[in-house]
Amino acid sequence: MAGGNFDGARGTCRGVVMLTRFSALPAALLLSTVLGCQKNENSDDCAQMLSERIHVGIPQGDVEQFLNNCGFTHSIDPRTNTIYALKRGDHGGLVGQDWNAQVDLDAKQKVTSIKVEKVFTGP
Amino acid sequence: MHVGYGSGFQHLAGYSDAQFMREELGNCERAESQGFDSVWVTEHHFDSYSLSPDVCQLLSYLAGKTKRVKLGSMVIVVPWHDPMRLAEQIVLLDHYSGGRMILGVGRGLARREFEGLRIDQNEGRQRFNEYTELVLKALETGFMEGGETVKQPRREIRPRPIKSFKGRSFAAAASRDSVPVVARLGLGLLVILQKAWDQVRADFELYHKSWRESQGPNVEPTKPFCSGFCFVDESADRAEELARKYLALNYREALDHYEMFGKHFDTTKSYERYSDLSKYLNSIGADKAVDDYIKLMPWGTPQQVLEKYAGMKELIDMQGIMPNFFFGGMPHEESVRNINCFVKHCLPELKSWPAATLTEPAELAAV
């Protein structure tokens, strides 16, 4: 999935919003916006985007591309057809803030459910 | 195959313990979100080799921070504990976690730990055998009574155990003398990578023979778990350079922690096997010992790591692994990269391998 598939009107990843408004920008800018999304310090945006864009019925490949674009580390458990994903957040203090996603797939590798949540690590 | 996240909480980098604990606790907590099946921690005391002095307390913390992963001890050193208190702590952890504990026990080796805990190391074997039997029985029956030396008056375990520990109890048997004991107790083997593979194979032959003699020919032994230290990088050169660096630091710390070049094993009852090992290590020297140790470990590119694990699976048919990723004084950022690389490139493949599955613990009768 290319970065241009993001729906900027939904106001999700800021770099992607810019991309959709100026669709004539060169490929280099596309790459930079995707990378910008990956490194976006506003993790809430990407997590919000995941919740909105990953929905029941979309294929595994698209899910993984969304997760990659938003800087999640992820892996599929082939025993249960579940994708586990983690995006590490702020670790400056005693408590860290991450984003977790868990995506369940059916036998055709299509999404059956998704859970995205903000979690705090630390005491 | 089951794939867990192992941690010895080894802190060799010199910065504050507080910062290190935050970092490695964070890694442990995140293991669930990253798709690991379990989190395993060790028990050690008094030095940088491992900042993990209380397994049940640490796993109780993780029980509260996680929902799915199993919680393993690799290992609780039984001779260092009062058996009654230990049984209570294990049962309490099982309540906190909804029966997610995997019990791993061991005998202990380091003189400094026995001395620091004011326990005579000469009693290590006897304590391990007696206490482990008492604890295992208590976990099934809900009470503890007897023991040759502790003479525990009958007392109930409250709260009562909720689920059986049969099929989810293991023991490390670094010494060959421990292998028949582990089989007799009905425990699976926890393989802690440190011996040459021909010795491991011989240990398994002894284990299976002892198992058949003690448990009967119709009871299948529990498949083992295998620990170790993993370093994976997409660059083969970087993987080799840094694996060698951090594994060497890790093992030199272990040699020091266990005083493996000392002569005290000669005069410590039931640790004679370690006396032989110590003599062997003295004969080859630290550098060769470190080199041999590094060869045992899974490191390299993702493909190399998978090949290493495939070789281990061929040899010991383990049901699961729980590699350590943060060791040898590596920076925390390196541990995160190491974990992420493993998760991305190795974890799905390893999980797809056919293997025995951990027994789902049976509910115990409510009283």
PDB file of C-alpha atoms in Angstrom, chain A residues 6-7 10-17 36-37 40-53 66 69-70 72 87 97 99 116 118:
ATOM      1  CA  PHE A   6      -4.159   7.351   3.383  1.00  0.00           C
ATOM      2  CA  ASP A   7      -7.198   9.556   3.616  1.00  0.00           C
ATOM      3  CA  ARG A  10      -9.605  12.149   8.112  1.00  0.00           C
ATOM      4  CA  GLY A  11      -6.807  14.164   9.651  1.00  0.00           C
ATOM      5  CA  THR A  12      -4.623  11.280  10.623  1.00  0.00           C
ATOM      6  CA  CYS A  13      -0.887  11.297   9.831  1.00  0.00           C
ATOM      7  CA  ARG A  14       0.086  14.893   9.247  1.00  0.00           C
ATOM      8  CA  GLY A  15       2.602  14.155   6.530  1.00  0.00           C
ATOM      9  CA  VAL A  16       0.016  12.135   4.673  1.00  0.00           C
ATOM     10  CA  VAL A  17      -2.497  14.946   4.867  1.00  0.00           C
ATOM     11  CA  GLY A  36       7.767  11.372   8.498  1.00  0.00           C
ATOM     12  CA  CYS A  37       4.775   9.367   9.581  1.00  0.00           C
ATOM     13  CA  ASN A  40       5.984  11.123  13.826  1.00  0.00           C
ATOM     14  CA  GLU A  41       6.220  11.951  17.489  1.00  0.00           C
ATOM     15  CA  ASN A  42       2.474  12.280  17.604  1.00  0.00           C
ATOM     16  CA  SER A  43       1.827   8.563  17.910  1.00  0.00           C
ATOM     17  CA  ASP A  44      -1.830   9.242  18.601  1.00  0.00           C
ATOM     18  CA  ASP A  45      -2.259  10.235  14.958  1.00  0.00           C
ATOM     19  CA  CYS A  46      -0.948   6.968  13.607  1.00  0.00           C
ATOM     20  CA  ALA A  47      -2.815   4.881  16.124  1.00  0.00           C
ATOM     21  CA  GLN A  48      -5.988   6.742  15.279  1.00  0.00           C
ATOM     22  CA  MET A  49      -5.277   6.071  11.631  1.00  0.00           C
ATOM     23  CA  LEU A  50      -4.835   2.356  12.328  1.00  0.00           C
ATOM     24  CA  SER A  51      -8.189   2.195  14.046  1.00  0.00           C
ATOM     25  CA  GLU A  52      -9.848   3.911  11.135  1.00  0.00           C
ATOM     26  CA  ARG A  53      -8.098   2.277   8.227  1.00  0.00           C
ATOM     27  CA  PHE A  66      -0.216   0.307   7.542  1.00  0.00           C
ATOM     28  CA  ASN A  69       4.096   3.119   7.764  1.00  0.00           C
ATOM     29  CA  CYS A  70       3.262   4.005  11.322  1.00  0.00           C
ATOM     30  CA  PHE A  72       5.030  -0.455  14.481  1.00  0.00           C
ATOM     31  CA  LYS A  87       5.025   1.068  18.716  1.00  0.00           C
ATOM     32  CA  GLN A  97       3.614   5.166  26.750  1.00  0.00           C
ATOM     33  CA  TRP A  99       0.713   1.727  21.334  1.00  0.00           C
ATOM     34  CA  VAL A 116      -5.536  -0.779  19.114  1.00  0.00           C
ATOM     35  CA  LYS A 118      -2.503   2.991  24.314  1.00  0.00           C
TER      36      LYS A 118
END
